[in-house]
Coordinates of C-alpha atoms (C1' of nucleotides) in Angstrom, one line a residue:
Chain A
M1 CA -14.2 18.7 -31.4
V2 CA -15.5 15.7 -32.7
S3 CA -18.4 17.1 -35.3
K4 CA -20.7 14.0 -35.5
S5 CA -22.2 11.7 -33.6
P6 CA -19.1 8.9 -33.2
P7 CA -19.5 5.9 -34.4
R8 CA -20.5 2.2 -33.1
Y9 CA -18.8 -0.5 -33.1
D10 CA -20.2 -3.8 -34.8
A11 CA -21.2 -5.8 -32.0
T12 CA -19.8 -8.6 -33.9
A13 CA -16.0 -7.1 -33.5
F14 CA -16.5 -7.8 -29.6
P15 CA -16.7 -10.8 -27.4
P16 CA -18.9 -10.2 -25.4
F17 CA -18.5 -10.2 -21.6
A18 CA -20.6 -10.6 -18.3
V19 CA -20.0 -8.0 -15.8
T20 CA -20.7 -8.6 -12.3
A21 CA -19.8 -6.6 -9.0
D22 CA -19.3 -8.7 -6.0
V23 CA -18.5 -7.4 -2.6
S24 CA -16.7 -9.1 0.6
L25 CA -18.3 -7.2 3.6
F26 CA -16.4 -6.9 6.6
T27 CA -17.5 -6.2 10.2
I28 CA -16.4 -7.9 13.9
R29 CA -18.3 -10.1 15.9
D30 CA -17.4 -11.0 19.3
G31 CA -14.2 -9.8 18.5
A32 CA -13.5 -11.8 15.2
L33 CA -13.1 -10.8 11.7
E34 CA -16.6 -12.1 9.4
V35 CA -17.3 -11.5 6.4
L36 CA -21.0 -11.5 4.9
L37 CA -21.8 -15.0 2.4
I38 CA -24.7 -15.8 0.8
E39 CA -25.3 -19.4 0.1
R40 CA -25.7 -20.5 -3.0
G41 CA -29.3 -22.2 -4.1
G42 CA -28.3 -23.2 -7.7
E43 CA -25.7 -24.6 -10.0
P44 CA -23.0 -24.4 -10.7
Y45 CA -21.7 -25.1 -6.6
R46 CA -25.1 -25.0 -5.2
G47 CA -24.4 -25.3 -1.5
A48 CA -21.4 -22.9 -1.4
W49 CA -21.1 -20.4 0.2
A50 CA -20.0 -17.1 -2.3
L51 CA -20.2 -13.5 -2.0
P52 CA -22.9 -11.7 -2.8
G53 CA -22.7 -9.8 -6.0
G54 CA -24.4 -9.7 -9.2
F55 CA -24.2 -8.0 -12.9
V56 CA -23.4 -4.9 -13.3
R57 CA -26.7 -2.4 -15.3
P58 CA -26.0 -1.2 -18.2
N59 CA -26.5 3.2 -16.9
E60 CA -24.6 2.0 -13.9
D61 CA -21.1 2.9 -12.4
L62 CA -19.0 -0.1 -11.1
E63 CA -19.2 1.4 -7.0
E64 CA -22.9 1.9 -8.0
A65 CA -23.3 -1.8 -8.8
A66 CA -21.4 -2.9 -6.0
A67 CA -23.1 -0.6 -3.7
R68 CA -26.5 -1.6 -4.6
E69 CA -26.2 -5.4 -4.4
L70 CA -24.1 -4.2 -0.8
A71 CA -28.2 -2.1 0.2
E72 CA -30.2 -5.1 -1.6
E73 CA -28.4 -8.2 1.1
T74 CA -27.6 -6.1 4.2
G75 CA -30.6 -3.9 4.6
L76 CA -28.3 -1.2 5.4
A77 CA -29.0 2.1 4.1
R78 CA -25.9 4.0 1.7
G79 CA -23.5 5.5 3.9
A80 CA -23.8 3.2 6.3
W81 CA -20.6 1.6 5.0
H82 CA -16.8 1.9 3.8
L83 CA -16.5 0.7 0.0
E84 CA -13.5 0.0 -2.0
Q85 CA -13.0 -1.6 -5.1
L86 CA -10.6 -4.3 -4.7
A87 CA -9.3 -5.9 -8.5
A88 CA -10.8 -7.2 -11.5
Y89 CA -11.0 -11.1 -11.7
G90 CA -11.4 -12.5 -15.0
A91 CA -9.6 -16.4 -15.8
P92 CA -11.9 -17.7 -18.5
D93 CA -12.7 -20.4 -16.7
R94 CA -14.4 -19.4 -13.7
D95 CA -17.5 -19.6 -14.1
P96 CA -18.5 -22.9 -15.9
R97 CA -21.3 -21.1 -17.4
M98 CA -20.1 -18.3 -19.3
R99 CA -17.9 -15.8 -19.4
V100 CA -17.5 -13.4 -16.6
V101 CA -15.5 -10.7 -15.2
T102 CA -15.6 -9.9 -11.2
V103 CA -15.4 -6.1 -10.7
A104 CA -14.4 -7.5 -7.2
F105 CA -14.8 -4.5 -4.2
W106 CA -14.4 -4.6 -0.1
A107 CA -16.7 -3.1 2.4
V108 CA -16.5 -2.6 6.2
C109 CA -19.4 -1.4 8.4
A110 CA -19.8 -1.3 12.1
E111 CA -22.8 -3.0 12.8
V112 CA -24.0 -6.0 10.0
P113 CA -28.0 -6.4 10.5
T114 CA -28.1 -10.6 11.3
P115 CA -28.7 -11.8 7.9
R116 CA -32.5 -12.8 7.4
G117 CA -33.6 -16.2 5.4
G118 CA -34.2 -13.5 3.2
G119 CA -36.6 -12.8 -0.1
D120 CA -34.8 -14.8 -2.5
A121 CA -34.9 -17.6 -0.6
A122 CA -30.6 -17.7 0.2
K123 CA -29.4 -18.2 3.1
A124 CA -26.6 -15.4 4.4
D125 CA -24.5 -15.2 6.9
L126 CA -21.5 -13.5 8.8
V127 CA -18.2 -16.4 8.5
P128 CA -15.9 -15.6 10.2
I129 CA -12.1 -15.3 8.2
A130 CA -10.7 -17.6 10.4
R131 CA -12.9 -20.8 9.1
I132 CA -12.4 -20.1 5.7
E133 CA -8.8 -19.5 6.3
S134 CA -8.6 -22.7 7.6
G135 CA -10.0 -24.5 5.1
A136 CA -13.3 -24.9 6.8
V137 CA -15.6 -23.2 5.0
R138 CA -15.4 -24.0 0.9
L139 CA -16.4 -20.8 -1.3
A140 CA -18.0 -20.8 -4.8
F141 CA -15.8 -19.6 -7.6
D142 CA -12.9 -18.3 -6.3
H143 CA -14.3 -16.8 -4.1
E144 CA -11.8 -17.7 -1.3
R145 CA -9.0 -15.7 -3.2
I146 CA -11.0 -12.9 -3.0
V147 CA -12.0 -12.6 -0.2
R148 CA -8.0 -13.6 1.0
D149 CA -7.0 -10.4 -0.8
S150 CA -9.3 -8.3 0.5
V151 CA -9.0 -9.6 3.8
E152 CA -4.9 -8.6 3.4
C153 CA -6.2 -4.8 1.4
I154 CA -7.5 -4.2 4.7
R155 CA -4.9 -5.4 6.7
S156 CA -2.4 -3.1 5.1
S157 CA -5.4 -0.1 4.5
M158 CA -5.8 -0.1 8.4
E159 CA -1.5 0.9 9.0
H160 CA -1.8 3.8 6.7
T161 CA -5.7 5.2 7.6
A162 CA -7.8 5.5 9.5
L163 CA -10.4 3.0 8.2
A164 CA -10.6 1.3 11.0
A165 CA -12.8 3.7 12.3
W166 CA -15.1 2.3 10.3
F167 CA -15.9 -1.0 11.8
C168 CA -17.0 1.3 15.0
S169 CA -19.8 3.3 15.9
P170 CA -19.8 6.8 14.6
E171 CA -18.4 7.4 18.4
F172 CA -16.1 5.0 20.2
T173 CA -13.5 4.6 23.1
I174 CA -10.3 4.0 22.4
R175 CA -10.3 0.2 23.8
E176 CA -13.4 -0.4 20.5
L177 CA -10.5 1.2 18.3
R178 CA -7.7 -1.3 19.6
R179 CA -9.7 -4.4 19.7
V180 CA -10.9 -3.1 16.0
Y181 CA -7.3 -3.5 15.4
E182 CA -6.5 -6.6 17.3
A183 CA -8.8 -8.7 15.8
V184 CA -7.5 -8.0 12.2
W185 CA -4.0 -7.7 12.9
G186 CA -4.2 -10.9 14.9
A187 CA -2.3 -9.1 17.5
P188 CA -2.7 -8.0 20.9
L189 CA -1.8 -4.1 20.8
D190 CA -0.1 -2.2 24.4
P191 CA -2.7 -0.2 25.5
G192 CA -0.7 2.4 26.8
N193 CA 1.0 3.4 23.6
F194 CA -2.0 2.7 21.4
Q195 CA -3.8 6.1 23.6
R196 CA -0.9 7.4 22.8
Y197 CA -1.3 6.8 19.0
V198 CA -5.2 7.7 18.7
R199 CA -4.4 11.0 20.2
E200 CA -1.1 12.4 18.5
S201 CA -2.0 11.0 14.8
G202 CA -4.1 14.3 13.7
A203 CA -6.4 11.4 12.5
F204 CA -9.2 11.6 15.4
E205 CA -10.6 13.8 17.5
Q206 CA -12.4 13.9 20.9
R207 CA -15.4 14.3 21.6
A208 CA -16.4 14.1 25.2
A209 CA -14.0 14.7 28.2
P210 CA -13.5 11.4 30.4
P211 CA -15.6 12.4 33.6
S212 CA -19.5 12.5 31.6
R213 CA -22.1 10.6 31.9
V214 CA -24.3 12.4 30.1
N215 CA -23.0 10.3 26.7
F216 CA -24.1 7.1 27.8
V217 CA -27.5 6.9 27.6
G218 CA -28.6 5.4 24.1
P219 CA -28.8 1.3 24.4
V220 CA -25.5 2.1 21.7
D221 CA -23.6 3.3 23.8
L222 CA -23.5 0.3 26.5
N223 CA -21.4 -2.1 24.8
M224 CA -19.1 0.6 25.2
R225 CA -19.5 1.8 28.2
P226 CA -16.7 -0.6 31.0
E227 CA -18.7 -3.0 33.6
R228 CA -16.2 -1.8 36.4
G229 CA -13.0 1.0 36.2
R230 CA -12.4 4.3 34.8
P231 CA -15.3 5.4 31.8
A232 CA -13.5 6.5 29.0
S233 CA -13.9 9.4 26.6
L234 CA -15.3 9.4 23.2
W235 CA -13.3 9.5 19.7
A236 CA -14.3 10.2 16.1
A237 CA -12.6 9.8 13.0
R238 CA -11.6 13.3 11.7
Q239 CA -13.1 14.5 8.7
T240 CA -12.1 15.3 6.1
E241 CA -13.9 17.6 2.7
D242 CA -15.5 13.9 1.1
G243 CA -16.3 12.5 4.9
F244 CA -14.3 9.9 7.1
P245 CA -11.9 8.4 6.8
A246 CA -9.3 10.8 7.2
T247 CA -6.0 9.7 6.5
A248 CA -3.2 8.9 9.8
I249 CA -0.9 12.2 10.2
R250 CA 1.0 9.2 11.5
T251 CA 0.9 5.6 10.6
L252 CA 1.0 2.9 13.2
A253 CA 2.9 -0.2 12.1
R254 CA 1.2 -3.7 12.1
P255 CA 2.9 -6.3 14.4
R256 CA 6.0 -8.1 12.7
R257 CA 5.0 -11.7 15.2
S258 CA 3.1 -10.2 18.3
S259 CA 4.0 -7.1 20.0
R260 CA 2.9 -7.9 23.6
A261 CA 2.1 -10.4 25.8
G262 CA 4.0 -13.1 24.1
T263 CA 7.2 -13.6 22.9
P264 CA 9.3 -10.3 23.8
T265 CA 10.8 -8.6 20.9
P266 CA 14.5 -10.4 19.6
A267 CA 16.1 -7.2 20.6
G268 CA 13.5 -6.3 23.6
N269 CA 15.3 -4.4 26.2
R270 CA 15.4 -4.8 30.6
Chain X
M1 CA -20.3 -32.4 -6.2
V2 CA -21.9 -31.9 -8.9
S3 CA -22.7 -34.2 -11.6
K4 CA -24.2 -32.6 -14.6
S5 CA -23.3 -30.3 -16.8
P6 CA -23.7 -26.8 -15.6
P7 CA -26.6 -24.4 -16.7
R8 CA -25.8 -21.7 -19.5
Y9 CA -27.0 -17.9 -18.7
D10 CA -29.4 -17.0 -21.2
A11 CA -27.7 -13.6 -23.4
T12 CA -31.0 -12.1 -22.6
A13 CA -30.6 -12.1 -18.7
F14 CA -27.7 -9.7 -18.7
P15 CA -25.9 -6.3 -20.5
P16 CA -23.3 -8.1 -22.6
F17 CA -20.1 -5.2 -21.7
A18 CA -16.8 -5.1 -23.8
V19 CA -13.7 -5.5 -21.4
T20 CA -10.8 -4.4 -22.5
A21 CA -7.1 -4.3 -21.1
D22 CA -5.1 -1.2 -21.1
V23 CA -1.8 -1.3 -20.1
S24 CA 0.1 2.1 -18.6
L25 CA 3.8 1.4 -19.7
F26 CA 6.6 3.5 -17.9
T27 CA 10.3 3.7 -18.6
I28 CA 13.5 6.4 -17.7
R29 CA 14.6 8.3 -20.0
D30 CA 17.1 10.7 -19.2
G31 CA 16.1 10.7 -15.8
A32 CA 12.0 11.7 -16.6
L33 CA 9.6 9.0 -16.3
E34 CA 7.6 8.4 -18.9
V35 CA 5.1 6.4 -20.3
L36 CA 3.7 4.9 -23.7
L37 CA 1.0 6.4 -25.8
I38 CA -0.9 6.0 -29.1
E39 CA -1.7 8.7 -31.1
R40 CA -5.8 7.7 -31.7
G41 CA -6.2 7.5 -35.8
G42 CA -10.1 7.3 -35.3
E43 CA -13.2 8.4 -33.1
P44 CA -14.2 9.8 -30.7
Y45 CA -11.1 12.0 -29.7
R46 CA -9.1 11.1 -33.0
G47 CA -5.2 12.8 -32.6
A48 CA -5.5 12.8 -28.3
W49 CA -2.6 10.5 -27.3
A50 CA -5.0 7.1 -25.4
L51 CA -3.2 4.4 -23.6
P52 CA -2.2 1.0 -25.6
G53 CA -4.7 -1.2 -25.2
G54 CA -7.2 -3.4 -26.5
F55 CA -10.3 -6.2 -25.9
V56 CA -9.7 -8.9 -23.9
R57 CA -10.2 -12.0 -26.6
P58 CA -12.3 -15.4 -25.8
N59 CA -10.1 -17.8 -23.8
E60 CA -7.7 -15.0 -22.3
D61 CA -7.4 -14.0 -18.8
L62 CA -6.9 -10.0 -17.9
E63 CA -2.9 -10.4 -17.7
E64 CA -2.2 -12.1 -20.8
A65 CA -4.5 -10.0 -22.4
A66 CA -2.5 -6.5 -21.7
A67 CA 0.6 -8.8 -21.8
R68 CA -0.6 -9.5 -25.3
E69 CA -1.4 -5.7 -26.3
L70 CA 2.3 -4.6 -24.7
A71 CA 4.8 -7.3 -26.7
E72 CA 2.2 -6.2 -30.2
E73 CA 2.6 -2.9 -29.4
T74 CA 6.2 -2.7 -28.2
G75 CA 7.8 -5.4 -30.3
L76 CA 9.9 -6.6 -26.9
A77 CA 9.7 -10.2 -25.4
R78 CA 7.1 -11.5 -22.7
G79 CA 9.1 -11.0 -19.3
A80 CA 10.7 -8.1 -20.3
W81 CA 8.4 -6.3 -18.1
H82 CA 6.7 -6.4 -14.9
L83 CA 3.1 -6.0 -15.4
E84 CA 0.3 -5.7 -12.5
Q85 CA -3.1 -5.1 -12.2
L86 CA -4.2 -1.6 -11.4
A87 CA -8.2 -1.5 -11.1
A88 CA -11.6 -1.3 -13.4
Y89 CA -12.9 1.1 -14.6
G90 CA -16.4 1.4 -15.8
A91 CA -18.4 4.4 -15.3
P92 CA -21.1 4.5 -18.2
D93 CA -20.4 7.1 -20.7
R94 CA -16.3 7.0 -20.0
D95 CA -16.9 5.8 -24.5
P96 CA -19.2 6.9 -25.9
R97 CA -19.6 4.4 -28.7
M98 CA -20.6 1.7 -26.1
R99 CA -20.2 0.1 -22.6
V100 CA -16.7 -0.7 -21.6
V101 CA -14.9 -2.1 -19.0
T102 CA -11.5 -1.1 -18.9
V103 CA -9.0 -3.4 -16.8
A104 CA -6.0 -0.9 -16.2
F105 CA -2.8 -2.0 -16.2
W106 CA 1.0 -0.7 -15.3
A107 CA 4.2 -1.8 -16.8
V108 CA 7.6 -1.1 -15.8
C109 CA 10.3 -2.0 -18.1
A110 CA 14.4 -0.9 -18.5
E111 CA 14.4 0.0 -21.9
V112 CA 11.6 0.1 -24.5
P113 CA 12.1 0.4 -28.5
T114 CA 11.8 4.1 -29.5
P115 CA 8.3 3.0 -30.7
R116 CA 7.3 3.1 -35.2
G117 CA 5.0 4.4 -36.7
G118 CA 4.0 0.9 -36.8
G119 CA 2.1 -1.2 -38.5
D120 CA -1.2 0.0 -38.2
A121 CA -0.2 3.6 -39.0
A122 CA -0.8 4.6 -35.8
K123 CA 1.7 6.5 -33.9
A124 CA 3.6 6.0 -30.7
D125 CA 5.3 7.7 -28.5
L126 CA 7.2 7.5 -25.1
V127 CA 5.8 11.0 -23.2
P128 CA 7.0 12.3 -20.0
I129 CA 4.8 12.1 -16.6
A130 CA 5.7 16.1 -16.2
R131 CA 3.4 16.7 -19.5
I132 CA 0.7 15.0 -18.4
E133 CA 0.4 15.9 -15.2
S134 CA 1.4 20.0 -16.1
G135 CA -1.3 19.5 -18.7
A136 CA 0.6 19.6 -20.9
V137 CA -0.6 16.7 -23.2
R138 CA -4.7 15.8 -22.8
L139 CA -5.1 12.4 -22.5
A140 CA -8.3 10.5 -24.5
F141 CA -11.0 8.9 -22.4
D142 CA -10.8 8.8 -18.8
H143 CA -7.4 8.1 -19.4
E144 CA -5.7 10.6 -18.1
R145 CA -6.6 9.7 -14.5
I146 CA -5.8 5.6 -15.0
V147 CA -2.1 7.5 -15.6
R148 CA -1.9 9.2 -12.8
D149 CA -3.6 6.8 -10.4
S150 CA -1.1 4.1 -12.0
V151 CA 1.9 6.5 -11.3
E152 CA 0.7 6.6 -7.8
C153 CA 0.9 2.4 -7.4
I154 CA 4.2 3.0 -9.0
R155 CA 5.0 5.5 -5.9
S156 CA 3.7 4.0 -3.5
S157 CA 5.3 0.2 -4.5
M158 CA 8.9 1.1 -4.8
E159 CA 8.5 2.2 -1.0
H160 CA 8.1 -1.6 -0.2
T161 CA 9.4 -3.5 -3.2
A162 CA 12.4 -4.0 -5.0
L163 CA 10.1 -3.0 -8.1
A164 CA 12.7 -0.4 -8.8
A165 CA 15.3 -2.5 -10.1
W166 CA 13.3 -3.3 -13.1
F167 CA 13.6 0.3 -14.5
C168 CA 17.3 -0.6 -14.6
S169 CA 19.3 -3.3 -16.7
P170 CA 19.4 -6.8 -15.2
E171 CA 22.8 -6.0 -13.6
F172 CA 23.0 -2.3 -12.5
T173 CA 25.6 0.3 -10.5
I174 CA 24.0 1.9 -7.4
R175 CA 23.7 5.1 -8.4
E176 CA 21.4 3.8 -11.6
L177 CA 18.9 2.4 -9.1
R178 CA 19.0 5.5 -6.8
R179 CA 18.5 7.8 -10.4
V180 CA 14.9 5.6 -10.5
Y181 CA 14.4 6.4 -7.3
E182 CA 14.6 9.5 -7.7
A183 CA 13.2 10.3 -11.4
V184 CA 9.8 8.3 -9.9
W185 CA 9.8 10.5 -6.6
G186 CA 10.9 13.5 -7.7
A187 CA 12.9 14.4 -4.8
P188 CA 16.8 13.4 -4.4
L189 CA 18.4 11.0 -1.9
D190 CA 21.6 11.3 -0.4
P191 CA 23.7 9.0 -1.7
G192 CA 25.9 7.1 1.1
N193 CA 22.6 6.4 3.2
F194 CA 21.1 4.4 -0.1
Q195 CA 24.2 2.8 -0.5
R196 CA 23.1 1.6 2.4
Y197 CA 20.3 1.6 2.2
V198 CA 20.8 -1.1 -0.8
R199 CA 23.4 -3.2 0.9
E200 CA 21.5 -3.7 4.1
S201 CA 17.8 -4.2 2.6
G202 CA 18.5 -7.9 1.4
A203 CA 16.6 -7.1 -2.0
F204 CA 19.6 -7.5 -4.2
E205 CA 23.0 -8.9 -4.3
Q206 CA 25.9 -8.2 -5.5
R207 CA 27.4 -9.2 -9.0
A208 CA 30.8 -7.7 -9.4
A209 CA 32.5 -6.3 -7.0
P210 CA 34.8 -2.8 -7.3
P211 CA 38.2 -3.2 -9.0
S212 CA 36.9 -5.0 -12.1
R213 CA 36.6 -3.2 -15.2
V214 CA 36.6 -6.5 -17.0
N215 CA 32.7 -6.2 -16.6
F216 CA 32.4 -3.0 -18.9
V217 CA 32.7 -4.6 -22.0
G218 CA 29.4 -5.1 -23.7
P219 CA 28.0 -1.5 -25.0
V220 CA 25.1 -1.5 -22.3
D221 CA 27.7 -0.6 -19.9
L222 CA 28.7 2.5 -20.9
N223 CA 25.8 4.0 -19.4
M224 CA 26.5 2.8 -16.1
R225 CA 30.1 3.7 -16.2
P226 CA 30.8 7.4 -14.9
E227 CA 32.6 9.6 -16.9
R228 CA 34.9 10.1 -14.0
G229 CA 35.2 9.0 -10.5
R230 CA 36.4 5.5 -9.2
P231 CA 33.5 3.1 -11.0
A232 CA 31.1 1.4 -8.4
S233 CA 29.9 -2.8 -7.9
L234 CA 27.3 -4.4 -10.0
W235 CA 23.9 -5.4 -8.0
A236 CA 21.6 -7.5 -9.1
A237 CA 17.6 -7.7 -7.6
R238 CA 17.7 -10.6 -5.4
Q239 CA 15.6 -13.6 -7.6
T240 CA 12.5 -15.1 -6.1
E241 CA 10.9 -18.7 -6.5
D242 CA 8.6 -16.6 -9.0
G243 CA 10.9 -14.2 -10.2
F244 CA 12.2 -11.1 -9.2
P245 CA 11.8 -8.1 -8.1
A246 CA 11.8 -9.5 -4.3
T247 CA 10.2 -8.7 -1.3
A248 CA 12.8 -5.2 -0.1
I249 CA 13.8 -6.6 3.6
R250 CA 14.1 -2.9 4.6
T251 CA 12.0 0.0 2.8
L252 CA 13.4 3.0 2.0
A253 CA 11.3 5.5 2.9
R254 CA 9.4 7.9 0.3
P255 CA 11.2 11.5 1.1
R256 CA 8.4 14.0 2.6
R257 CA 9.3 17.3 0.7
S258 CA 13.0 17.0 -0.3
S259 CA 15.3 14.9 1.8
R260 CA 18.3 16.5 1.1
A261 CA 20.2 19.7 -0.8
G262 CA 16.9 22.0 -0.7
T263 CA 15.3 23.1 2.6
P264 CA 16.5 20.9 5.7
T265 CA 14.0 18.9 7.6
P266 CA 12.5 20.6 10.1
A267 CA 14.0 18.9 13.0
G268 CA 17.4 18.8 11.6
N269 CA 20.7 18.3 13.4
R270 CA 23.6 19.6 13.9
Chain I
dG1 C1' 47.2 16.5 -8.1
dC2 C1' 42.7 17.9 -9.0
dA3 C1' 38.2 16.8 -9.9
dA4 C1' 34.0 13.2 -8.6
dA5 C1' 32.6 8.9 -8.3
dA6 C1' 32.2 5.1 -4.9
dG7 C1' 31.6 3.5 -0.5
dT8 C1' 32.4 4.0 5.4
dG9 C1' 31.9 6.5 9.4
dT10 C1' 29.8 9.1 13.3
dT11 C1' 26.5 11.1 15.8
dG12 C1' 22.3 13.5 17.5
dG13 C1' 17.5 12.7 17.2
dG14 C1' 13.0 10.9 16.5
dA15 C1' 10.0 6.9 16.5
dG16 C1' 8.4 3.2 18.5
dT17 C1' 7.7 -0.9 22.4
dA18 C1' 8.1 -1.9 27.3
dC19 C1' 6.6 -1.2 31.7
dA20 C1' 5.8 0.7 36.1
dC21 C1' 2.8 4.1 37.4
dC22 C1' -1.8 7.1 39.0
dC23 C1' -6.6 8.0 38.1
dA24 C1' -11.2 7.1 38.4
dT25 C1' -15.1 4.1 38.8
dG26 C1' -18.3 -0.2 40.5
dA27 C1' -18.9 -3.5 43.4
Chain D
dT1 C1' -11.0 -1.8 49.4
dC2 C1' -10.6 -4.2 46.1
dA3 C1' -10.1 -4.8 41.1
dT4 C1' -10.6 -3.2 36.2
dG5 C1' -9.9 -0.2 33.0
dG6 C1' -8.1 4.7 31.5
dG7 C1' -4.7 7.2 31.3
dT8 C1' 0.1 9.7 31.2
dG9 C1' 5.5 8.7 32.6
dT10 C1' 9.9 7.3 31.2
dA11 C1' 13.5 4.7 29.4
dC12 C1' 15.6 2.0 26.4
dT13 C1' 16.6 1.0 21.5
dC14 C1' 16.4 1.1 17.3
dC15 C1' 16.6 3.3 12.7
dC16 C1' 18.1 7.3 9.5
dA17 C1' 19.4 12.0 7.9
dA18 C1' 22.9 14.8 7.9
dC19 C1' 27.7 15.0 6.7
dA20 C1' 32.4 14.4 7.4
dC21 C1' 35.8 11.7 5.5
dT22 C1' 38.5 7.9 3.3
dT23 C1' 39.2 5.4 -1.2
dT24 C1' 39.6 5.2 -6.0
dT25 C1' 39.0 6.8 -10.8
dG26 C1' 40.0 9.8 -15.3
dC27 C1' 42.3 13.6 -16.9

DNA sequence: GCAAAAGTGTTGGGAGTACACCCATGA
DNA sequence: TCATGGGTGTACTCCCAACACTTTTGC
């Protein structure tokens, strides 16, 4: 259709922007939802916590840039996480140095290596969401807004997809999966009903039947073995054509206030 | 905390990007969901259809830029539409001229003036979504992808919010509102049940009771008056602190295949 | 009266919730 | 045998799809 090489923009005809890709990487430790943050070494906001991220390179797609930053910061291999775009943030004054448009991503990972002091001398750490939401930890730029938006996006996604499986090892018990929902939603779920949800949703498949001890040989599996009580069977997210998680056939509604052990439902029975 | 003026980036230290804000503006005409497109006058993709949009200005927020482009293109006043960000698109080769990151927005408007040949000689038109989804109309760049993503986002949003009201005049009949859902979801809804949904959802409020003919005096109201049959009462989206639409108290589930007049539900009763 | 659209009543089934109960295991 | 967690059964409630039916208008 076009026979000649396309015309190029006059570089003076448009205002140049810096574009960065920043990532909120979430994981669960000790039943709490945590996000990976970096302590800033330079101005502005020196000493404050910020999201990992950096400039998008000239020949890099946005998601590639986010994945690269994630790999650099955590040392994890590509594919160890689930990464999705959240939104673009581009208020004119959000970075006092210059005009920066940040494309924000959120990611979920089962196990993040304890952040090291690191090559670039920047301190990194996993920070519980509760400490950010309570205001105990202040973030640089508009990163608090970005983290809040990311958390809300994850909470919502877990209602419709099997995203929760990305917080777990490739194989997990139903108990583990339930702990993920409870940590992210901040509300306890009924173990019996949750059992049925996993079995009937169609988004997960059983890997090993209950009375098999052969699965518990690796060091990784120790935490999914209960100290006491009946051993659980192992499950995995059902594969789709492009990898898991699959969309849940049946969705799990987020409890409005607290579904159990607290106040009963307004129109409770019995 | 910071006493001195912040350091500035060395302009050679980051790759400069062009950032644009493009908008998919949707409306409903003759029961069909349509999107506003511009015919490109220059290379590349000369003569192809593209989304309205343009460069973000140095002191402009992303959403401001999108609103400005929308106002310039349609001639409508700010506030005549509902505008939300969709996502950022930034594949390295999406524009052959240079590296462009596009922040895509979608907008919904009750009535778009018939696009004129226009000041910049660019032809604009409202194109039915069906003609894009069927491949009858080809779009420039990755704009087909953007439009598809926007449509899916709108379909989904209408399940949880009162967004549908933005497709209607400030006051509308329940029939009108139902036509919106039917057009966007492509499936008929039961009029009786939909009636209840609007009345009980809490997202809408009644403005005029049924047997009042005084409301039908303006020329605008002719289309909400049925030619035959009992006249309907007028409704409006309930105001929130920052304007409507409010989040629907009760959500309206999107029909899986077709809820009525076609195949009955697999587990249908009676 | 008749057709058409607004609006209400009714009903059966499905889904979710609360909770009782049985099963399997380690100490 | 006891405590603990895995997993199943069950009853009750609420929501909703389907559709019958009444009301109000124009012709």
